[in-house]
Amino acid sequence: MSASESLIATHPKTNGTSIQSMCRQGSGWLRQIPVTLLVSVIALAAFAFPGLTAGLQLDFASVDSGQWWRLLSGHLTHFGGGHLFWDLLMFAVLSAACERQNPRFYPIALIAMSVGISATILFMCQDVTTYRGLSGIDTGLFVWFLANQIRQSVADRDRTFTCFWSVAGFLLLAKLGYEFTTGEILFVNAEGFQPLVESHLSGAVLGAITASAARFFPREPELQ
C-alpha cells in the first residue's frame, strides 16, 4: 500500500458521513431558501454601495413621483453596520424557517408584508421622509413562525412546547405593548436614526394575517 493510499484510507469522517455528502446536504438545504438568500445578498450589497442605498431606500417623495419599487426595496437598506447586522441576522433565521415551511406562499407573503409595512408608515408617520430596515418584516416573520410552532405543538399534543411557544408569543405582545405605550424600541441601538414603533406593530398584524392565510396553501415536504 502506498503512502497516498494509506492517507486516503485513514482520512477521518464525521459520524460516517463524508465531506462530499455533507456538502450535498448543505447545498440541498440552501436550495430550499432562494428568496432568503436573494434578499440577504441585496441587503449586503446595498450597505456596501451607498449609491445603491440611495436608489433603494424608502423615500416617500420618490414614491410619489412614481418610484413604487421603493415600497419593497426600502426594507433592504440600513443606517449603519449595527442596524444591518441585527436586522439581517434575525431575518436570515426567521425567513429561512418560514420559507422552508411554506415555499410557494412565502414570496407572496414577503411582498405583502413589505408593501403593507411601507403603506402603514406612509399614512401613520406623516413627518417621516425616508425609511430603512428589516425590523418590521422581522417582527412579522416572528409572529408567523410562532403561529406555525404553536399550531404544530397543539397538533402533536406536546404541552411543553405549546407552553414554550405561547410564552414567547406573550413576551412579544408585551414588547409591542411597551413600545406602543412609551414610543421606545427595545433591543435596538438607534444611533443616527429614529426607530418607528408603527413598523413593528404593522409587521405583527401582517404576520398574524399571513399565518392565517398560509393555512390555505399546502405545505410541501422538506428536501433532504
Short mmCIF file of C-alpha atoms in Angstrom, two decimals:
data_model
loop_
_atom_site.label_atom_id
_atom_site.label_comp_id
_atom_site.label_asym_id
_atom_site.label_seq_id
_atom_site.Cartn_x
_atom_site.Cartn_y
_atom_site.Cartn_z
CA MET A 1 0.00 0.00 0.00
CA SER A 2 1.42 3.36 -0.95
CA ALA A 3 1.60 6.38 1.35
CA SER A 4 -1.13 8.14 -0.60
CA GLU A 5 -3.42 5.10 -0.40
CA SER A 6 -2.84 4.87 3.34
CA LEU A 7 -3.69 8.54 3.83
CA ILE A 8 -6.96 8.19 1.92
CA ALA A 9 -7.93 5.02 3.72
CA THR A 10 -7.44 6.56 7.15
CA HIS A 11 -8.95 10.02 6.35
CA PRO A 12 -11.39 10.82 9.19
CA LYS A 13 -15.11 11.10 8.61
CA THR A 14 -17.73 12.77 10.77
CA ASN A 15 -20.15 10.14 12.14
CA GLY A 16 -19.67 8.06 9.00
CA THR A 17 -20.67 10.96 6.72
CA SER A 18 -18.23 12.07 4.04
CA ILE A 19 -17.37 15.70 3.38
CA GLN A 20 -18.98 15.39 -0.05
CA SER A 21 -22.22 14.13 1.48
CA MET A 22 -22.26 16.99 3.96
CA CYS A 23 -21.74 19.49 1.13
CA ARG A 24 -24.59 17.93 -0.85
CA GLN A 25 -26.88 18.17 2.17
CA GLY A 26 -25.90 21.80 2.72
CA SER A 27 -26.45 22.60 -0.94
CA GLY A 28 -29.87 20.92 -0.82
CA TRP A 29 -30.81 22.97 2.24
CA LEU A 30 -29.75 26.23 0.60
CA ARG A 31 -31.83 25.41 -2.48
CA GLN A 32 -34.89 25.50 -0.23
CA ILE A 33 -34.40 29.16 0.69
CA PRO A 34 -33.71 31.07 -2.56
CA VAL A 35 -35.77 34.12 -1.55
CA THR A 36 -34.00 34.40 1.80
CA LEU A 37 -30.60 34.23 0.10
CA LEU A 38 -31.55 36.78 -2.57
CA VAL A 39 -32.87 39.31 -0.06
CA SER A 40 -29.81 38.87 2.17
CA VAL A 41 -27.40 39.40 -0.73
CA ILE A 42 -29.21 42.54 -1.89
CA ALA A 43 -29.23 43.93 1.68
CA LEU A 44 -25.47 43.36 1.96
CA ALA A 45 -24.85 44.91 -1.46
CA ALA A 46 -26.99 47.94 -0.60
CA PHE A 47 -24.92 48.50 2.52
CA ALA A 48 -21.63 48.08 0.65
CA PHE A 49 -22.53 50.60 -2.05
CA PRO A 50 -24.02 53.91 -0.78
CA GLY A 51 -25.26 54.78 -4.25
CA LEU A 52 -27.36 51.63 -4.26
CA THR A 53 -28.73 52.53 -0.83
CA ALA A 54 -29.88 55.92 -2.13
CA GLY A 55 -31.63 54.24 -5.04
CA LEU A 56 -33.41 51.64 -2.91
CA GLN A 57 -34.30 53.37 0.38
CA LEU A 58 -37.96 54.15 1.03
CA ASP A 59 -38.04 57.81 0.03
CA PHE A 60 -41.68 58.89 0.08
CA ALA A 61 -41.10 61.87 -2.22
CA SER A 62 -39.65 59.49 -4.81
CA VAL A 63 -42.59 57.12 -4.33
CA ASP A 64 -44.96 60.00 -5.04
CA SER A 65 -43.08 60.63 -8.29
CA GLY A 66 -43.69 57.05 -9.43
CA GLN A 67 -40.78 55.05 -7.98
CA TRP A 68 -43.09 52.42 -6.46
CA TRP A 69 -40.38 49.79 -6.10
CA ARG A 70 -39.11 51.64 -3.05
CA LEU A 71 -42.11 50.31 -1.10
CA LEU A 72 -40.36 46.94 -1.40
CA SER A 73 -36.68 47.81 -1.64
CA GLY A 74 -36.59 50.26 1.25
CA HIS A 75 -36.58 47.38 3.73
CA LEU A 76 -33.28 46.16 2.28
CA THR A 77 -31.38 49.33 3.20
CA HIS A 78 -29.95 50.25 6.61
CA PHE A 79 -28.46 53.17 8.51
CA GLY A 80 -25.28 51.51 9.73
CA GLY A 81 -23.39 48.30 10.34
CA GLY A 82 -25.07 47.55 13.67
CA HIS A 83 -28.51 48.22 12.21
CA LEU A 84 -27.77 45.86 9.30
CA PHE A 85 -26.23 43.12 11.45
CA TRP A 86 -29.12 42.62 13.86
CA ASP A 87 -31.84 43.12 11.26
CA LEU A 88 -30.26 40.74 8.79
CA LEU A 89 -29.38 38.13 11.43
CA MET A 90 -32.99 37.93 12.60
CA PHE A 91 -34.26 37.98 9.03
CA ALA A 92 -31.98 35.16 7.84
CA VAL A 93 -33.03 32.83 10.67
CA LEU A 94 -36.77 33.56 10.61
CA SER A 95 -37.03 33.88 6.84
CA ALA A 96 -35.29 30.55 6.26
CA ALA A 97 -37.64 28.80 8.69
CA CYS A 98 -40.79 30.30 7.16
CA GLU A 99 -39.64 29.79 3.57
CA ARG A 100 -38.84 26.12 4.13
CA GLN A 101 -42.25 25.54 5.71
CA ASN A 102 -44.23 27.44 3.05
CA PRO A 103 -42.05 27.66 -0.09
CA ARG A 104 -44.82 28.52 -2.57
CA PHE A 105 -46.62 31.04 -0.38
CA TYR A 106 -43.52 32.68 1.06
CA PRO A 107 -42.69 35.11 -1.81
CA ILE A 108 -46.29 36.35 -1.86
CA ALA A 109 -46.29 36.81 1.91
CA LEU A 110 -42.96 38.66 1.93
CA ILE A 111 -44.11 41.10 -0.76
CA ALA A 112 -47.42 41.70 1.02
CA MET A 113 -45.67 42.36 4.34
CA SER A 114 -43.15 44.72 2.74
CA VAL A 115 -45.77 46.82 0.98
CA GLY A 116 -48.13 46.73 3.98
CA ILE A 117 -45.49 48.00 6.40
CA SER A 118 -44.41 50.73 3.97
CA ALA A 119 -48.02 51.82 3.47
CA THR A 120 -48.55 51.94 7.25
CA ILE A 121 -45.55 54.24 7.69
CA LEU A 122 -46.69 56.39 4.78
CA PHE A 123 -50.13 57.02 6.28
CA MET A 124 -49.32 56.99 10.01
CA CYS A 125 -45.96 58.78 10.08
CA GLN A 126 -46.53 61.94 8.10
CA ASP A 127 -43.30 63.54 9.32
CA VAL A 128 -41.12 60.65 8.13
CA THR A 129 -39.45 61.24 4.77
CA THR A 130 -37.26 58.12 4.48
CA TYR A 131 -37.33 54.63 5.95
CA ARG A 132 -34.84 51.79 6.05
CA GLY A 133 -34.61 48.42 7.75
CA LEU A 134 -35.92 44.87 8.02
CA SER A 135 -37.14 45.10 11.62
CA GLY A 136 -40.82 45.40 10.70
CA ILE A 137 -40.57 42.36 8.46
CA ASP A 138 -38.61 40.54 11.17
CA THR A 139 -41.48 41.11 13.58
CA GLY A 140 -43.99 39.81 11.04
CA LEU A 141 -41.90 36.71 10.34
CA PHE A 142 -41.54 36.06 14.07
CA VAL A 143 -45.31 36.14 14.54
CA TRP A 144 -45.75 33.82 11.55
CA PHE A 145 -43.07 31.45 12.87
CA LEU A 146 -44.61 31.41 16.36
CA ALA A 147 -48.06 30.67 14.96
CA ASN A 148 -46.66 27.73 12.99
CA GLN A 149 -44.88 26.35 16.05
CA ILE A 150 -47.88 26.69 18.33
CA ARG A 151 -50.18 25.10 15.74
CA GLN A 152 -47.78 22.16 15.26
CA SER A 153 -47.26 21.68 19.00
CA VAL A 154 -51.01 21.59 19.59
CA ALA A 155 -51.46 19.08 16.74
CA ASP A 156 -48.71 16.91 18.27
CA ARG A 157 -50.28 17.29 21.73
CA ASP A 158 -46.91 18.46 23.01
CA ARG A 159 -47.81 20.52 26.07
CA THR A 160 -44.24 21.52 26.84
CA PHE A 161 -43.59 23.18 23.51
CA THR A 162 -47.12 24.55 23.31
CA CYS A 163 -46.46 26.40 26.57
CA PHE A 164 -42.96 27.42 25.47
CA TRP A 165 -44.08 28.99 22.20
CA SER A 166 -47.15 30.53 23.81
CA VAL A 167 -44.96 32.24 26.40
CA ALA A 168 -42.72 33.51 23.59
CA GLY A 169 -45.82 34.95 21.91
CA PHE A 170 -46.91 36.61 25.15
CA LEU A 171 -43.46 38.18 25.58
CA LEU A 172 -43.66 39.55 22.05
CA LEU A 173 -47.05 41.09 22.78
CA ALA A 174 -45.64 42.61 25.96
CA LYS A 175 -42.72 44.06 23.99
CA LEU A 176 -45.04 45.58 21.38
CA GLY A 177 -47.30 46.94 24.11
CA TYR A 178 -44.35 48.60 25.84
CA GLU A 179 -43.14 50.12 22.57
CA PHE A 180 -46.59 51.40 21.69
CA THR A 181 -47.09 52.93 25.15
CA THR A 182 -43.66 54.51 25.56
CA GLY A 183 -42.67 55.12 21.94
CA GLU A 184 -39.30 53.46 22.65
CA ILE A 185 -37.97 50.40 20.81
CA LEU A 186 -36.50 47.57 22.89
CA PHE A 187 -33.25 45.79 21.95
CA VAL A 188 -32.27 48.40 19.35
CA ASN A 189 -29.25 50.70 19.50
CA ALA A 190 -30.73 53.53 17.44
CA GLU A 191 -27.68 55.66 16.71
CA GLY A 192 -28.23 58.04 13.82
CA PHE A 193 -31.84 57.13 13.10
CA GLN A 194 -35.28 57.08 14.72
CA PRO A 195 -36.88 53.63 15.12
CA LEU A 196 -40.58 53.51 14.28
CA VAL A 197 -42.95 51.61 16.56
CA GLU A 198 -45.52 51.64 13.75
CA SER A 199 -43.37 49.37 11.59
CA HIS A 200 -43.22 46.72 14.31
CA LEU A 201 -46.93 46.91 15.08
CA SER A 202 -47.78 46.71 11.39
CA GLY A 203 -45.41 43.79 10.95
CA ALA A 204 -47.01 41.90 13.84
CA VAL A 205 -50.53 42.37 12.46
CA LEU A 206 -49.45 41.36 8.95
CA GLY A 207 -47.58 38.36 10.36
CA ALA A 208 -50.76 37.15 12.07
CA ILE A 209 -52.76 37.62 8.86
CA THR A 210 -50.06 35.77 6.92
CA ALA A 211 -50.08 32.85 9.35
CA SER A 212 -53.84 32.50 8.88
CA ALA A 213 -53.63 32.78 5.08
CA ALA A 214 -50.79 30.24 4.89
CA ARG A 215 -53.15 27.51 6.07
CA PHE A 216 -54.83 27.59 2.65
CA PHE A 217 -51.53 26.78 0.93
CA PRO A 218 -50.42 23.14 1.32
CA ARG A 219 -47.01 22.74 2.87
CA GLU A 220 -44.51 20.78 0.82
CA PRO A 221 -42.23 18.13 2.35
CA GLU A 222 -38.75 19.44 3.04
CA LEU A 223 -35.97 18.28 0.73
CA GLN A 224 -33.35 16.02 2.24
#
